[in-house]
C-alpha cells in the first residue's frame, strides 16, 4: 500500500485541488458580482450545465476549445439576460426565477445530450501550458505552473475582481446598488442597468465555469455533470463574505476536501465510497454554519427596487 | 461659480397617485440666493412636488422652467446635470461605505474607470472648510450620527455641482443645536448664491430661516408669503384650515407613585446593551416626558415597559407589583395602556376593520360575549361610542383601518386604550406623522387624562411637544438618563445639549476633521 503521507500523494492531491477549484472560482466570483448588486442567482448550476454541454459539443464536433469556450460564454449571457429580465425588469422573486433557470438548464442539457450525443464520449480539452522556469520548481512547479489556460484565468480573476470591486467606479456602483438602491438611484445611477450588467457578468462566468468542467477538468459530458457544484458556488459566496479573496479561500478548501476524498478512493483506503463523496458537502454545511457572515451581506440582497418607496 | 441657476419656475404641476391627487395645479418658484420654504402638514404633497423637480417622478401635467427654458427630467441624473440636488427625508447614503466613497458615488472620476478617492477627499475637505461642514472623509457612514450624515448629504449635493438644493424636512432628526449649526451652513450657501428649498412643518424654523413661504394643503397651494412680518396664526390657518386652541396646563399636584423603574438594563436587537441602568418614577396626575435623539434607547425602554422586550436585569413596578417578568396581557389587566411608536405594526392590524381593531385585546371581555360567541351588537355600540367620543373620522365601523389617515388611526388607538380606564399610559411618539389638527386633539386628551389622575410616560423626539405637555422631562442618551428636570426649571437649549450627550460644563467635542484633512 502506498504511504498516503508521501510527497507524491500530497502533490497529487494538490494538483487535483487546483484543477477542481477552477469551475468553483469562475462560478462563485461571477455570483459575487451578481449578489453584490443585490441579485441572488440560484440558476448558476443550470447555466453551468447548459453552457458546459455546448462547450463540450462544440469541441466534440470541431476540436476547437476556444470555440467551445466562446459558445459557453454566449449561453451564459443568454441565460443571464433571462434571469435579469425576470427578476430585475419584471421584479419576480429571485429565488424562484433562479430555480427555474436551474431546472431549465438541467433538463435542456440532458435532453440535448441524449439527442445529439447519446453515450459518454471524451474530448481533448484545454492543454496544459508549462510556464518557463516556474514550471520547473520542484514540487510547486507541477502543481501551480503546468496548468491550462482556464486554470490560470480563474486564479487571475481573483485579483482582477477584487480590483474592479474596490478600485473602480463600476465596483462602487455595483456595491451601492446592492446596499441601498434608492441611494444609488438618487445620485443618478441606473439601478436596473447595473443589475443587468452584474447578473449577466455572473452568468457569463457561470458559463465559463461549465466549460471549465466539461472541457478542462472532466473533458466529457454526462447527465447532471455538475452534481450540484453550481449550488456549492453560491454557498461559497456566503462563505467568502462577498469578497473575492474569501471566495478563493472557500473554493480551495472545498476543492481540497473533494480532491482528498478522490485520492482516498484511488489509493484504495477502506472508506465507504458514499461517505467519502458526502464529505465535501458536509464540510460546506459545517463551515457555512460556523462562518456567519450576515454583517457583510448586501442589505438589498433579494429585494426588488421600486423608485420612491423607502 | 459659473452656470448657477438663476430662477426655477414650476407651473400648474399635477401629480396623481392611485386614489390620491398628491399635487393639484401647484405653482412654485425659486430664485438664486433665497430660501423658499415649503410648509404643510404630513401628506400635503411637499415631498412629491420636489421629487418631481428632482426627476424622481414624472409630472402628469404642468411644466418646469429653468432660467426660462422648459425642462423635462426623466431621472435624478437629468436633474443633477441641470444643477439641482436633493437631500431626502430618509438619507440616501450607503452605510457600509466611507464618506469619500459615498460622495464619489455617481460622479465622474478624474481617472475615468478608476476611482480617484484622493481627489474626492480633497474636494470634501475643501467644501467642508468653505461651508463649515465638519466631516471626516475616511469615516464609515454607518458609524456617523444623523447630524453628521446630513452634513455628508450636503457635501454630496455640493460636490455634484448642485446650485439649487432641496432639503426635505432636514431638521426632523436633529437636536436644537444641530439645527442652529445647519442654519449657519444654509445661510452661507445662500450667501454664495445657491437657491434652497426648505421643506418643513415647523413654523418657527421656517420663519427663522426663510425668505418666502409657500403653504401646501391637500396637494393645493394655499398661498405664498414673504417670511418677514408674517403672522404665525395666518400660516397655521393656511396649513390646517382653521385656528388652533391654546393648551391649558392646570396645576401640578402629583399623587402616588404608579410606575417605577429600578436599575433597568436591556439589550437591543444586536445584543448590545441599549438600556444601561435606568431609574425613573411616574406619579399619578403627572406627565413624565422622555427626550432624546432617536436611537438612544427610548424604543427599547418602551418595549421593556410593555413587555415585548426582555429586560436583562432590574425591576418594573406597576402599581406596586413587579411586572418585569409578566406578559403584556398581565400588564394590561394591572392597569397599563399603550400607544406604541410603530402604530401600524404594533398598534393596529392594517386589514382589520375599525371595529375589529377596537377589540384586538378586549374580545375576551365577558361584557362583549354571549357564551363562546362574540356579541357584535354590543361591540358595535361600544366601538361607535369611541369613534364618536374621540372624533375619529371614518366612513363606517367596517372600514379597514388602513384606509384612515394617520391622525385618525392614532385617535382610535388612543380611544381604545383609554376606554379600559388604565392607571398608567405609555405613549411613544403619539403624534409622529399625525396632522396638526389631530395632534392638537391628542395633546388635549393627554392633558385631560393627566388632570384626571393618570400617570403618563411620554416618549417623544419632538422637544416642542415634550415641553408643552410634560410636568417633568428626563433626557435619555446612550441608554442612560442624563438628568430629570421640572419643566419650568429648564429650557430647550439645556435639553438639546444633554440630548447630544454634553453635560453642562463639558466643552463640546473637538472634531477630528483637521487631522483627517491634513494627512
Ligand atoms: N409613491 C407613492 N405612491 C402612492 N401615493 C403616494 C406616494 N408618495 C406619496 N403618496 C401620497 O401623496 C400624498 C402626498 O404625499 P407627500 O408628498 O409625501 O406629502 P408630504 O411630503 O407633504 O408629507 C399623500 O397622500 C401620500 O400618501
Ligand atoms: Mg414628506
mmCIF file of N, CA, C and O in Angstrom, chain B residues 349-424:
data_model
loop_
_atom_site.group_PDB
_atom_site.id
_atom_site.type_symbol
_atom_site.label_atom_id
_atom_site.label_comp_id
_atom_site.label_asym_id
_atom_site.label_seq_id
_atom_site.Cartn_x
_atom_site.Cartn_y
_atom_site.Cartn_z
ATOM 1 N N UNK B 349 -54.113 46.301 13.288
ATOM 2 C CA UNK B 349 -53.942 45.334 12.214
ATOM 3 C C UNK B 349 -54.517 45.973 10.949
ATOM 4 O O UNK B 349 -55.720 46.219 10.862
ATOM 5 N N UNK B 350 -53.633 46.258 10.015
ATOM 6 C CA UNK B 350 -53.983 47.026 8.814
ATOM 7 C C UNK B 350 -55.273 46.614 8.132
ATOM 8 O O UNK B 350 -56.084 47.441 7.755
ATOM 9 N N UNK B 351 -55.431 45.312 7.927
ATOM 10 C CA UNK B 351 -56.539 44.841 7.111
ATOM 11 C C UNK B 351 -57.817 44.627 7.913
ATOM 12 O O UNK B 351 -58.858 44.323 7.348
ATOM 13 N N UNK B 352 -57.732 44.776 9.235
ATOM 14 C CA UNK B 352 -58.927 44.624 10.053
ATOM 15 C C UNK B 352 -59.747 45.907 10.009
ATOM 16 O O UNK B 352 -59.229 46.988 9.771
ATOM 17 N N UNK B 353 -61.035 45.751 10.280
ATOM 18 C CA UNK B 353 -61.913 46.918 10.279
ATOM 19 C C UNK B 353 -61.684 47.748 11.541
ATOM 20 O O UNK B 353 -61.006 47.322 12.471
ATOM 21 N N UNK B 354 -62.284 48.917 11.549
ATOM 22 C CA UNK B 354 -62.229 49.777 12.728
ATOM 23 C C UNK B 354 -62.744 49.021 13.941
ATOM 24 O O UNK B 354 -62.111 48.985 15.006
ATOM 25 N N UNK B 355 -63.881 48.345 13.790
ATOM 26 C CA UNK B 355 -64.475 47.602 14.900
ATOM 27 C C UNK B 355 -63.522 46.523 15.418
ATOM 28 O O UNK B 355 -63.281 46.400 16.612
ATOM 29 N N UNK B 356 -62.986 45.748 14.493
ATOM 30 C CA UNK B 356 -62.090 44.657 14.912
ATOM 31 C C UNK B 356 -60.861 45.209 15.626
ATOM 32 O O UNK B 356 -60.360 44.618 16.581
ATOM 33 N N UNK B 357 -60.377 46.356 15.154
ATOM 34 C CA UNK B 357 -59.214 46.943 15.794
ATOM 35 C C UNK B 357 -59.513 47.442 17.203
ATOM 36 O O UNK B 357 -58.641 47.420 18.057
ATOM 37 N N UNK B 358 -60.759 47.869 17.420
ATOM 38 C CA UNK B 358 -61.126 48.297 18.766
ATOM 39 C C UNK B 358 -61.072 47.104 19.722
ATOM 40 O O UNK B 358 -60.709 47.237 20.890
ATOM 41 N N UNK B 359 -61.371 45.911 19.191
ATOM 42 C CA UNK B 359 -61.446 44.733 20.067
ATOM 43 C C UNK B 359 -60.249 43.799 19.939
ATOM 44 O O UNK B 359 -60.338 42.629 20.279
ATOM 45 N N UNK B 360 -59.148 44.327 19.452
ATOM 46 C CA UNK B 360 -57.953 43.476 19.316
ATOM 47 C C UNK B 360 -57.620 42.777 20.622
ATOM 48 O O UNK B 360 -57.266 41.610 20.646
ATOM 49 N N UNK B 361 -57.741 43.513 21.721
ATOM 50 C CA UNK B 361 -57.413 42.911 23.006
ATOM 51 C C UNK B 361 -58.659 42.509 23.781
ATOM 52 O O UNK B 361 -58.720 41.426 24.343
ATOM 53 N N UNK B 362 -59.672 43.355 23.750
ATOM 54 C CA UNK B 362 -60.809 43.172 24.644
ATOM 55 C C UNK B 362 -61.842 42.169 24.158
ATOM 56 O O UNK B 362 -62.918 42.064 24.735
ATOM 57 N N UNK B 363 -61.542 41.409 23.100
ATOM 58 C CA UNK B 363 -62.519 40.418 22.647
ATOM 59 C C UNK B 363 -62.750 39.352 23.696
ATOM 60 O O UNK B 363 -63.720 38.612 23.657
ATOM 61 N N UNK B 364 -61.825 39.273 24.673
ATOM 62 C CA UNK B 364 -62.003 38.264 25.718
ATOM 63 C C UNK B 364 -62.945 38.754 26.811
ATOM 64 O O UNK B 364 -63.392 37.983 27.651
ATOM 65 N N UNK B 365 -63.202 40.054 26.801
ATOM 66 C CA UNK B 365 -64.012 40.655 27.856
ATOM 67 C C UNK B 365 -65.428 40.061 27.864
ATOM 68 O O UNK B 365 -66.111 40.040 26.843
ATOM 69 N N UNK B 366 -65.879 39.602 29.047
ATOM 70 C CA UNK B 366 -67.186 38.946 29.162
ATOM 71 C C UNK B 366 -68.327 39.853 28.711
ATOM 72 O O UNK B 366 -69.344 39.405 28.204
ATOM 73 N N UNK B 367 -68.138 41.171 28.912
ATOM 74 C CA UNK B 367 -69.208 42.113 28.593
ATOM 75 C C UNK B 367 -69.590 42.064 27.122
ATOM 76 O O UNK B 367 -70.698 42.424 26.754
ATOM 77 N N UNK B 368 -68.646 41.629 26.278
ATOM 78 C CA UNK B 368 -68.922 41.627 24.840
ATOM 79 C C UNK B 368 -69.103 40.218 24.292
ATOM 80 O O UNK B 368 -68.857 39.956 23.125
ATOM 81 N N UNK B 369 -69.491 39.286 25.167
ATOM 82 C CA UNK B 369 -69.654 37.921 24.710
ATOM 83 C C UNK B 369 -70.998 37.360 25.108
ATOM 84 O O UNK B 369 -71.612 37.775 26.081
ATOM 85 N N UNK B 370 -71.442 36.403 24.285
ATOM 86 C CA UNK B 370 -72.602 35.600 24.662
ATOM 87 C C UNK B 370 -72.121 34.180 24.624
ATOM 88 O O UNK B 370 -71.956 33.621 23.547
ATOM 89 N N UNK B 371 -71.815 33.608 25.783
ATOM 90 C CA UNK B 371 -71.225 32.269 25.775
ATOM 91 C C UNK B 371 -69.886 32.318 25.090
ATOM 92 O O UNK B 371 -69.039 33.154 25.405
ATOM 93 N N UNK B 372 -69.703 31.415 24.090
ATOM 94 C CA UNK B 372 -68.419 31.419 23.407
ATOM 95 C C UNK B 372 -68.437 32.346 22.196
ATOM 96 O O UNK B 372 -67.452 32.472 21.499
ATOM 97 N N UNK B 373 -69.581 32.975 21.940
ATOM 98 C CA UNK B 373 -69.667 33.828 20.752
ATOM 99 C C UNK B 373 -69.464 35.292 21.092
ATOM 100 O O UNK B 373 -69.743 35.735 22.203
ATOM 101 N N UNK B 374 -68.981 36.042 20.107
ATOM 102 C CA UNK B 374 -68.847 37.486 20.288
ATOM 103 C C UNK B 374 -70.216 38.123 20.113
ATOM 104 O O UNK B 374 -70.995 37.710 19.252
ATOM 105 N N UNK B 375 -70.483 39.134 20.929
ATOM 106 C CA UNK B 375 -71.748 39.841 20.815
ATOM 107 C C UNK B 375 -71.527 41.089 19.968
ATOM 108 O O UNK B 375 -71.169 42.147 20.474
ATOM 109 N N UNK B 376 -71.733 40.942 18.643
ATOM 110 C CA UNK B 376 -71.358 42.022 17.732
ATOM 111 C C UNK B 376 -72.192 43.274 17.933
ATOM 112 O O UNK B 376 -71.726 44.375 17.679
ATOM 113 N N UNK B 377 -73.428 43.090 18.402
ATOM 114 C CA UNK B 377 -74.262 44.278 18.610
ATOM 115 C C UNK B 377 -73.665 45.161 19.691
ATOM 116 O O UNK B 377 -73.484 46.364 19.513
ATOM 117 N N UNK B 378 -73.324 44.545 20.809
ATOM 118 C CA UNK B 378 -72.739 45.309 21.911
ATOM 119 C C UNK B 378 -71.400 45.901 21.500
ATOM 120 O O UNK B 378 -71.051 47.023 21.859
ATOM 121 N N UNK B 379 -70.649 45.105 20.742
ATOM 122 C CA UNK B 379 -69.344 45.580 20.306
ATOM 123 C C UNK B 379 -69.494 46.822 19.428
ATOM 124 O O UNK B 379 -68.743 47.789 19.562
ATOM 125 N N UNK B 380 -70.479 46.778 18.537
ATOM 126 C CA UNK B 380 -70.675 47.908 17.635
ATOM 127 C C UNK B 380 -71.069 49.156 18.416
ATOM 128 O O UNK B 380 -70.627 50.265 18.105
ATOM 129 N N UNK B 381 -71.886 48.967 19.444
ATOM 130 C CA UNK B 381 -72.291 50.114 20.258
ATOM 131 C C UNK B 381 -71.059 50.740 20.912
ATOM 132 O O UNK B 381 -70.839 51.953 20.866
ATOM 133 N N UNK B 382 -70.221 49.861 21.486
ATOM 134 C CA UNK B 382 -69.025 50.342 22.180
ATOM 135 C C UNK B 382 -68.076 51.052 21.199
ATOM 136 O O UNK B 382 -67.625 52.174 21.446
ATOM 137 N N UNK B 383 -67.805 50.397 20.070
ATOM 138 C CA UNK B 383 -66.891 50.984 19.093
ATOM 139 C C UNK B 383 -67.449 52.298 18.563
ATOM 140 O O UNK B 383 -66.714 53.285 18.410
ATOM 141 N N UNK B 384 -68.766 52.326 18.321
ATOM 142 C CA UNK B 384 -69.391 53.538 17.810
ATOM 143 C C UNK B 384 -69.244 54.696 18.793
ATOM 144 O O UNK B 384 -68.985 55.836 18.409
ATOM 145 N N UNK B 385 -69.328 54.349 20.069
ATOM 146 C CA UNK B 385 -69.204 55.393 21.091
ATOM 147 C C UNK B 385 -67.769 55.950 21.083
ATOM 148 O O UNK B 385 -67.560 57.168 21.138
ATOM 149 N N UNK B 386 -66.789 55.073 20.985
ATOM 150 C CA UNK B 386 -65.396 55.534 20.970
ATOM 151 C C UNK B 386 -65.131 56.424 19.765
ATOM 152 O O UNK B 386 -64.505 57.476 19.868
ATOM 153 N N UNK B 387 -65.599 55.964 18.606
ATOM 154 C CA UNK B 387 -65.396 56.732 17.375
ATOM 155 C C UNK B 387 -66.012 58.120 17.524
ATOM 156 O O UNK B 387 -65.413 59.125 17.154
ATOM 157 N N UNK B 388 -67.190 58.166 18.142
ATOM 158 C CA UNK B 388 -67.865 59.448 18.326
ATOM 159 C C UNK B 388 -67.128 60.316 19.342
ATOM 160 O O UNK B 388 -66.824 61.478 19.088
ATOM 161 N N UNK B 389 -66.807 59.718 20.507
ATOM 162 C CA UNK B 389 -66.176 60.489 21.590
ATOM 163 C C UNK B 389 -64.826 61.080 21.174
ATOM 164 O O UNK B 389 -64.455 62.158 21.614
ATOM 165 N N UNK B 390 -64.078 60.345 20.371
ATOM 166 C CA UNK B 390 -62.737 60.804 20.002
ATOM 167 C C UNK B 390 -62.706 61.430 18.610
ATOM 168 O O UNK B 390 -61.629 61.653 18.059
ATOM 169 N N UNK B 391 -63.881 61.682 18.057
ATOM 170 C CA UNK B 391 -63.968 62.369 16.765
ATOM 171 C C UNK B 391 -63.097 61.691 15.711
ATOM 172 O O UNK B 391 -62.334 62.338 14.995
ATOM 173 N N UNK B 392 -63.177 60.342 15.652
ATOM 174 C CA UNK B 392 -62.428 59.614 14.633
ATOM 175 C C UNK B 392 -63.202 59.714 13.325
ATOM 176 O O UNK B 392 -64.376 59.346 13.270
ATOM 177 N N UNK B 393 -62.548 60.212 12.294
ATOM 178 C CA UNK B 393 -63.236 60.340 11.007
ATOM 179 C C UNK B 393 -63.114 59.032 10.245
ATOM 180 O O UNK B 393 -62.027 58.665 9.782
ATOM 181 N N UNK B 394 -64.223 58.291 10.137
ATOM 182 C CA UNK B 394 -64.202 57.045 9.371
ATOM 183 C C UNK B 394 -65.551 56.878 8.687
ATOM 184 O O UNK B 394 -66.589 57.234 9.258
ATOM 185 N N UNK B 395 -65.540 56.357 7.447
ATOM 186 C CA UNK B 395 -66.821 56.173 6.753
ATOM 187 C C UNK B 395 -67.748 55.238 7.513
ATOM 188 O O UNK B 395 -68.954 55.456 7.552
ATOM 189 N N UNK B 396 -67.221 54.162 8.124
ATOM 190 C CA UNK B 396 -68.058 53.239 8.882
ATOM 191 C C UNK B 396 -67.183 52.427 9.816
ATOM 192 O O UNK B 396 -65.956 52.512 9.761
ATOM 193 N N UNK B 397 -67.831 51.618 10.662
ATOM 194 C CA UNK B 397 -67.063 50.757 11.561
ATOM 195 C C UNK B 397 -66.443 49.593 10.805
ATOM 196 O O UNK B 397 -65.539 48.924 11.295
ATOM 197 N N UNK B 398 -66.977 49.333 9.593
ATOM 198 C CA UNK B 398 -66.476 48.190 8.819
ATOM 199 C C UNK B 398 -65.275 48.556 7.946
ATOM 200 O O UNK B 398 -64.647 47.702 7.351
ATOM 201 N N UNK B 399 -64.976 49.862 7.856
ATOM 202 C CA UNK B 399 -63.866 50.299 7.005
ATOM 203 C C UNK B 399 -62.542 49.724 7.503
ATOM 204 O O UNK B 399 -62.260 49.778 8.697
ATOM 205 N N UNK B 400 -61.741 49.151 6.600
ATOM 206 C CA UNK B 400 -60.407 48.688 7.033
ATOM 207 C C UNK B 400 -59.603 49.877 7.559
ATOM 208 O O UNK B 400 -59.636 50.964 6.972
ATOM 209 N N UNK B 401 -58.888 49.653 8.640
ATOM 210 C CA UNK B 401 -58.248 50.779 9.317
ATOM 211 C C UNK B 401 -57.157 51.403 8.456
ATOM 212 O O UNK B 401 -56.839 52.581 8.583
ATOM 213 N N UNK B 402 -56.608 50.624 7.527
ATOM 214 C CA UNK B 402 -55.531 51.183 6.706
ATOM 215 C C UNK B 402 -56.029 52.303 5.794
ATOM 216 O O UNK B 402 -55.234 53.073 5.272
ATOM 217 N N UNK B 403 -57.346 52.406 5.617
ATOM 218 C CA UNK B 403 -57.870 53.487 4.784
ATOM 219 C C UNK B 403 -58.034 54.809 5.541
ATOM 220 O O UNK B 403 -58.385 55.818 4.960
ATOM 221 N N UNK B 404 -57.810 54.782 6.872
ATOM 222 C CA UNK B 404 -57.919 56.022 7.637
ATOM 223 C C UNK B 404 -56.588 56.764 7.593
ATOM 224 O O UNK B 404 -55.544 56.177 7.344
ATOM 225 N N UNK B 405 -56.633 58.061 7.864
ATOM 226 C CA UNK B 405 -55.390 58.829 7.915
ATOM 227 C C UNK B 405 -54.661 58.510 9.219
ATOM 228 O O UNK B 405 -55.247 57.999 10.174
ATOM 229 N N UNK B 406 -53.371 58.839 9.248
ATOM 230 C CA UNK B 406 -52.554 58.569 10.433
ATOM 231 C C UNK B 406 -53.157 59.147 11.703
ATOM 232 O O UNK B 406 -53.197 58.498 12.742
ATOM 233 N N UNK B 407 -53.660 60.365 11.606
ATOM 234 C CA UNK B 407 -54.219 61.021 12.775
ATOM 235 C C UNK B 407 -55.447 60.300 13.301
ATOM 236 O O UNK B 407 -55.627 60.139 14.507
ATOM 237 N N UNK B 408 -56.282 59.826 12.399
ATOM 238 C CA UNK B 408 -57.497 59.129 12.836
ATOM 239 C C UNK B 408 -57.196 57.753 13.404
ATOM 240 O O UNK B 408 -57.832 57.316 14.352
ATOM 241 N N UNK B 409 -56.207 57.093 12.843
ATOM 242 C CA UNK B 409 -55.802 55.796 13.406
ATOM 243 C C UNK B 409 -55.306 56.008 14.829
ATOM 244 O O UNK B 409 -55.670 55.276 15.756
ATOM 245 N N UNK B 410 -54.489 57.046 15.005
ATOM 246 C CA UNK B 410 -53.923 57.300 16.322
ATOM 247 C C UNK B 410 -55.028 57.641 17.328
ATOM 248 O O UNK B 410 -54.997 57.208 18.460
ATOM 249 N N UNK B 411 -56.024 58.415 16.884
ATOM 250 C CA UNK B 411 -57.127 58.753 17.787
ATOM 251 C C UNK B 411 -57.892 57.490 18.199
ATOM 252 O O UNK B 411 -58.292 57.327 19.345
ATOM 253 N N UNK B 412 -58.059 56.587 17.233
ATOM 254 C CA UNK B 412 -58.782 55.353 17.538
ATOM 255 C C UNK B 412 -57.994 54.497 18.535
ATOM 256 O O UNK B 412 -58.557 53.948 19.488
ATOM 257 N N UNK B 413 -56.694 54.388 18.312
ATOM 258 C CA UNK B 413 -55.870 53.607 19.233
ATOM 259 C C UNK B 413 -55.957 54.206 20.639
ATOM 260 O O UNK B 413 -56.106 53.501 21.636
ATOM 261 N N UNK B 414 -55.906 55.522 20.676
ATOM 262 C CA UNK B 414 -55.966 56.193 21.962
ATOM 263 C C UNK B 414 -57.317 55.949 22.636
ATOM 264 O O UNK B 414 -57.390 55.659 23.833
ATOM 265 N N UNK B 415 -58.386 56.046 21.853
ATOM 266 C CA UNK B 415 -59.721 55.804 22.394
ATOM 267 C C UNK B 415 -59.801 54.393 22.978
ATOM 268 O O UNK B 415 -60.297 54.181 24.082
ATOM 269 N N UNK B 416 -59.282 53.439 22.224
ATOM 270 C CA UNK B 416 -59.323 52.050 22.671
ATOM 271 C C UNK B 416 -58.548 51.867 23.965
ATOM 272 O O UNK B 416 -59.026 51.253 24.924
ATOM 273 N N UNK B 417 -57.360 52.416 24.023
ATOM 274 C CA UNK B 417 -56.515 52.223 25.193
ATOM 275 C C UNK B 417 -57.121 52.890 26.423
ATOM 276 O O UNK B 417 -57.102 52.339 27.515
ATOM 277 N N UNK B 418 -57.666 54.104 26.226
ATOM 278 C CA UNK B 418 -58.188 54.827 27.378
ATOM 279 C C UNK B 418 -59.514 54.264 27.863
ATOM 280 O O UNK B 418 -59.879 54.426 29.021
ATOM 281 N N UNK B 419 -60.228 53.562 26.962
ATOM 282 C CA UNK B 419 -61.546 53.046 27.352
ATOM 283 C C UNK B 419 -61.426 51.971 28.417
ATOM 284 O O UNK B 419 -62.394 51.643 29.080
ATOM 285 N N UNK B 420 -60.242 51.409 28.600
ATOM 286 C CA UNK B 420 -60.054 50.399 29.642
ATOM 287 C C UNK B 420 -59.844 51.021 31.003
ATOM 288 O O UNK B 420 -59.617 50.324 31.972
ATOM 289 N N UNK B 421 -59.860 52.329 31.077
ATOM 290 C CA UNK B 421 -59.618 53.072 32.308
ATOM 291 C C UNK B 421 -58.305 52.647 32.970
ATOM 292 O O UNK B 421 -58.289 52.182 34.107
ATOM 293 N N UNK B 422 -57.220 52.818 32.266
ATOM 294 C CA UNK B 422 -55.928 52.415 32.830
ATOM 295 C C UNK B 422 -55.450 53.445 33.854
ATOM 296 O O UNK B 422 -55.988 54.550 33.920
ATOM 297 N N UNK B 423 -54.456 53.046 34.634
ATOM 298 C CA UNK B 423 -53.875 53.997 35.586
ATOM 299 C C UNK B 423 -52.540 54.532 35.074
ATOM 300 O O UNK B 423 -52.068 55.567 35.520
ATOM 301 N N UNK B 424 -51.909 53.749 34.166
ATOM 302 C CA UNK B 424 -50.611 54.156 33.619
ATOM 303 C C UNK B 424 -50.688 54.096 32.101
ATOM 304 O O UNK B 424 -51.172 53.116 31.541
#
